[in-house]
């Protein structure tokens, strides 16, 4: 494990952060499918079983409700479990444990118990993953008070936020866009550092319109915005990083400056994160808006198809983002 | 005027290919337009008769501005009620699509009016804050839309105007100043309430008074329990008999008048040539009327009984509130009384006007 700062990929950042956390605190453990002997399907935990032992790297059966349920119990008893859901598409059986138990533990016990649980899972499409390996799940959970939902998309943000999540006393759903695992690379500071939950990051400042996004879409939005600079269109790109709690202040400050808002998310449009952001901005900054709020989102279809044309129709291309930004700037 | 290129915001009519009265087939070219990027013949979206050419050859207008009126075949001799390139209701995207090649005019207005285009909340707010008439702002947004930047630019244009209101020295202006021209205005500005002449004058007088007259105050506690009881017992009969309310004011006026008789120096004005000790006692009563402060005067207050003071004060306050005070009512005061306790205060330090002494 290289402790000096170098450019690493997103998946390497996850691995490094988990390793550092396991090494620093005996209470931290990992439970999930194929995390032990197999070392995780993306090799994130390769070697962990040998290094930390079977008590702390636990291979679970195909039973997501149990993975999370057991982890909730561990967390309430003082351990710091990191439960892995192998693909976000498998998370549905664990819904009751996440929403009904983990999210409510502190409130229900009046603070007598907390639930310092991290549930991490790869999500998102664009890898020919089809129906069972492409879904976005944030909209299902961000509605729930008591849960923290994080979706960083750069190595630095992953390390800082995953560290904070592991050290948090409350449950965190940590979403990793699988298409960024090996395609996004960046510098990461060596040593321990944290990034506060609930803070967005302006990945590119601009003046004519605000783009709010997260996950893989952030990188596409940055590409599109960079190309539009050549057309003298200045786009500000905000990476949410934290979906719940959401950085209202950053969004409103930006919208008040640019007066135009484009929300981009791969997830289905209806009831997605964009809906909440739109409502919030309309409520609090209506008289700063010079154009209707625009959402560029995934179609409202049940899944991302396996056929390449279907996948490409679902995923938002960089070109479509450019068009949307240009249209809005010109409005 | 269609948008012939992605970054194009205006176009020039190079040549009319059809004149009023000419028949036009659908998709037939009827005008040649030139822009920075391209010269193009523009096809007609409808079949019909050319009715009116709004823009002259060689004239340049913004994209989206009306350029011609075509009577569609089959319609009566009325202009096409085509709105200026409105996109479909939910989508805010401006019209790059083919559908709105030529937004033909409706009204006779040749200039790029904002008829039919929508005004965003930011534009509406900025226009109000800067007192901008949107009809005369040139829109650089899609299809000639007036954007927030356009309004801000218009606000920054030079104006003939008085100085910004908030920095104005206290001149008595004949009428309220127009909204200040503030270039590069921030997105949030305070709401501006124009000054009435009366308000401006009051402010001016107050500032002058504070600057020229030394202000001092002192407080004396008086037990008026018995007075209160007496008034309470007498007020209903008084009101029945005279039609006027009996407040504590006439009692205090009486006390003041008696005191001024006993201490004439308090009924005086400081002048350059000496201290003018007034021979009569004319009491001004500070009164709020119509959002302004006025000080009507009860003359020879020392010659009036409590009853007389109550009636005189009541009458003059009524006239003040009805806005019916005459010049005589407002001049000649030698001392002013003020009852802020009616508003619930325990103690207040008023500003004297025209260096008259005051009672609190």
PDB file of N, CA and C in Angstrom, chain A residues 4-5 47 62-63 65 71 78 82 96 121 157 191 208 219 250 271 286 317 321:
ATOM      1  N   UNK A   4       2.476   7.373   0.067  1.00  0.00           N
ATOM      2  CA  UNK A   4       2.826   8.700  -0.453  1.00  0.00           C
ATOM      3  C   UNK A   4       1.757   9.110  -1.463  1.00  0.00           C
ATOM      4  N   UNK A   5       1.487  10.415  -1.556  1.00  0.00           N
ATOM      5  CA  UNK A   5       0.451  10.886  -2.471  1.00  0.00           C
ATOM      6  C   UNK A   5       0.863  10.647  -3.918  1.00  0.00           C
ATOM      7  N   UNK A  47      -6.393  -9.466  -0.221  1.00  0.00           N
ATOM      8  CA  UNK A  47      -5.346  -9.524   0.793  1.00  0.00           C
ATOM      9  C   UNK A  47      -5.819  -9.147   2.192  1.00  0.00           C
ATOM     10  N   UNK A  62     -25.533 -15.030   0.089  1.00  0.00           N
ATOM     11  CA  UNK A  62     -26.336 -14.134  -0.720  1.00  0.00           C
ATOM     12  C   UNK A  62     -27.596 -13.774   0.070  1.00  0.00           C
ATOM     13  N   UNK A  63     -27.457 -12.846   0.998  1.00  0.00           N
ATOM     14  CA  UNK A  63     -28.558 -12.537   1.896  1.00  0.00           C
ATOM     15  C   UNK A  63     -28.393 -11.104   2.382  1.00  0.00           C
ATOM     16  N   UNK A  65     -30.392  -8.778   3.350  1.00  0.00           N
ATOM     17  CA  UNK A  65     -31.065  -8.341   4.573  1.00  0.00           C
ATOM     18  C   UNK A  65     -30.238  -8.730   5.790  1.00  0.00           C
ATOM     19  N   UNK A  71     -24.942  -6.320  10.488  1.00  0.00           N
ATOM     20  CA  UNK A  71     -24.072  -5.157  10.657  1.00  0.00           C
ATOM     21  C   UNK A  71     -24.712  -4.117  11.574  1.00  0.00           C
ATOM     22  N   UNK A  78     -21.182  -1.420  19.315  1.00  0.00           N
ATOM     23  CA  UNK A  78     -19.907  -0.735  19.470  1.00  0.00           C
ATOM     24  C   UNK A  78     -18.859  -1.035  18.419  1.00  0.00           C
ATOM     25  N   UNK A  82     -18.404  -2.176   8.114  1.00  0.00           N
ATOM     26  CA  UNK A  82     -18.608  -1.653   6.765  1.00  0.00           C
ATOM     27  C   UNK A  82     -19.247  -2.783   5.979  1.00  0.00           C
ATOM     28  N   UNK A  96     -35.489  -2.852   4.458  1.00  0.00           N
ATOM     29  CA  UNK A  96     -36.102  -2.776   5.780  1.00  0.00           C
ATOM     30  C   UNK A  96     -35.049  -2.522   6.856  1.00  0.00           C
ATOM     31  N   UNK A 121     -21.553   0.504  -1.756  1.00  0.00           N
ATOM     32  CA  UNK A 121     -22.036  -0.274  -2.886  1.00  0.00           C
ATOM     33  C   UNK A 121     -21.718   0.407  -4.195  1.00  0.00           C
ATOM     34  N   UNK A 157     -12.011  12.928  -3.031  1.00  0.00           N
ATOM     35  CA  UNK A 157     -13.297  13.009  -2.349  1.00  0.00           C
ATOM     36  C   UNK A 157     -13.676  11.664  -1.741  1.00  0.00           C
ATOM     37  N   UNK A 191      -1.794  10.062   4.117  1.00  0.00           N
ATOM     38  CA  UNK A 191      -2.166  10.203   5.522  1.00  0.00           C
ATOM     39  C   UNK A 191      -3.662  10.418   5.703  1.00  0.00           C
ATOM     40  N   UNK A 208     -22.279  31.868 -16.148  1.00  0.00           N
ATOM     41  CA  UNK A 208     -23.517  32.011 -16.908  1.00  0.00           C
ATOM     42  C   UNK A 208     -24.579  30.995 -16.579  1.00  0.00           C
ATOM     43  N   UNK A 219     -17.965  14.191 -14.344  1.00  0.00           N
ATOM     44  CA  UNK A 219     -16.808  14.236 -15.239  1.00  0.00           C
ATOM     45  C   UNK A 219     -17.224  14.569 -16.661  1.00  0.00           C
ATOM     46  N   UNK A 250     -24.442  26.066  -1.054  1.00  0.00           N
ATOM     47  CA  UNK A 250     -23.602  26.135  -2.256  1.00  0.00           C
ATOM     48  C   UNK A 250     -24.466  26.265  -3.502  1.00  0.00           C
ATOM     49  N   UNK A 271     -39.021  12.107  -9.658  1.00  0.00           N
ATOM     50  CA  UNK A 271     -38.732  11.811  -8.261  1.00  0.00           C
ATOM     51  C   UNK A 271     -37.263  11.633  -7.944  1.00  0.00           C
ATOM     52  N   UNK A 286     -36.571  31.992  -6.335  1.00  0.00           N
ATOM     53  CA  UNK A 286     -37.381  32.173  -7.542  1.00  0.00           C
ATOM     54  C   UNK A 286     -37.027  33.478  -8.238  1.00  0.00           C
ATOM     55  N   UNK A 317     -25.208  11.378 -22.701  1.00  0.00           N
ATOM     56  CA  UNK A 317     -23.915  11.586 -23.349  1.00  0.00           C
ATOM     57  C   UNK A 317     -23.389  12.983 -23.054  1.00  0.00           C
ATOM     58  N   UNK A 321     -25.256  16.834 -22.852  1.00  0.00           N
ATOM     59  CA  UNK A 321     -25.012  17.802 -21.798  1.00  0.00           C
ATOM     60  C   UNK A 321     -24.604  19.139 -22.396  1.00  0.00           C
TER      61      UNK A 321
END
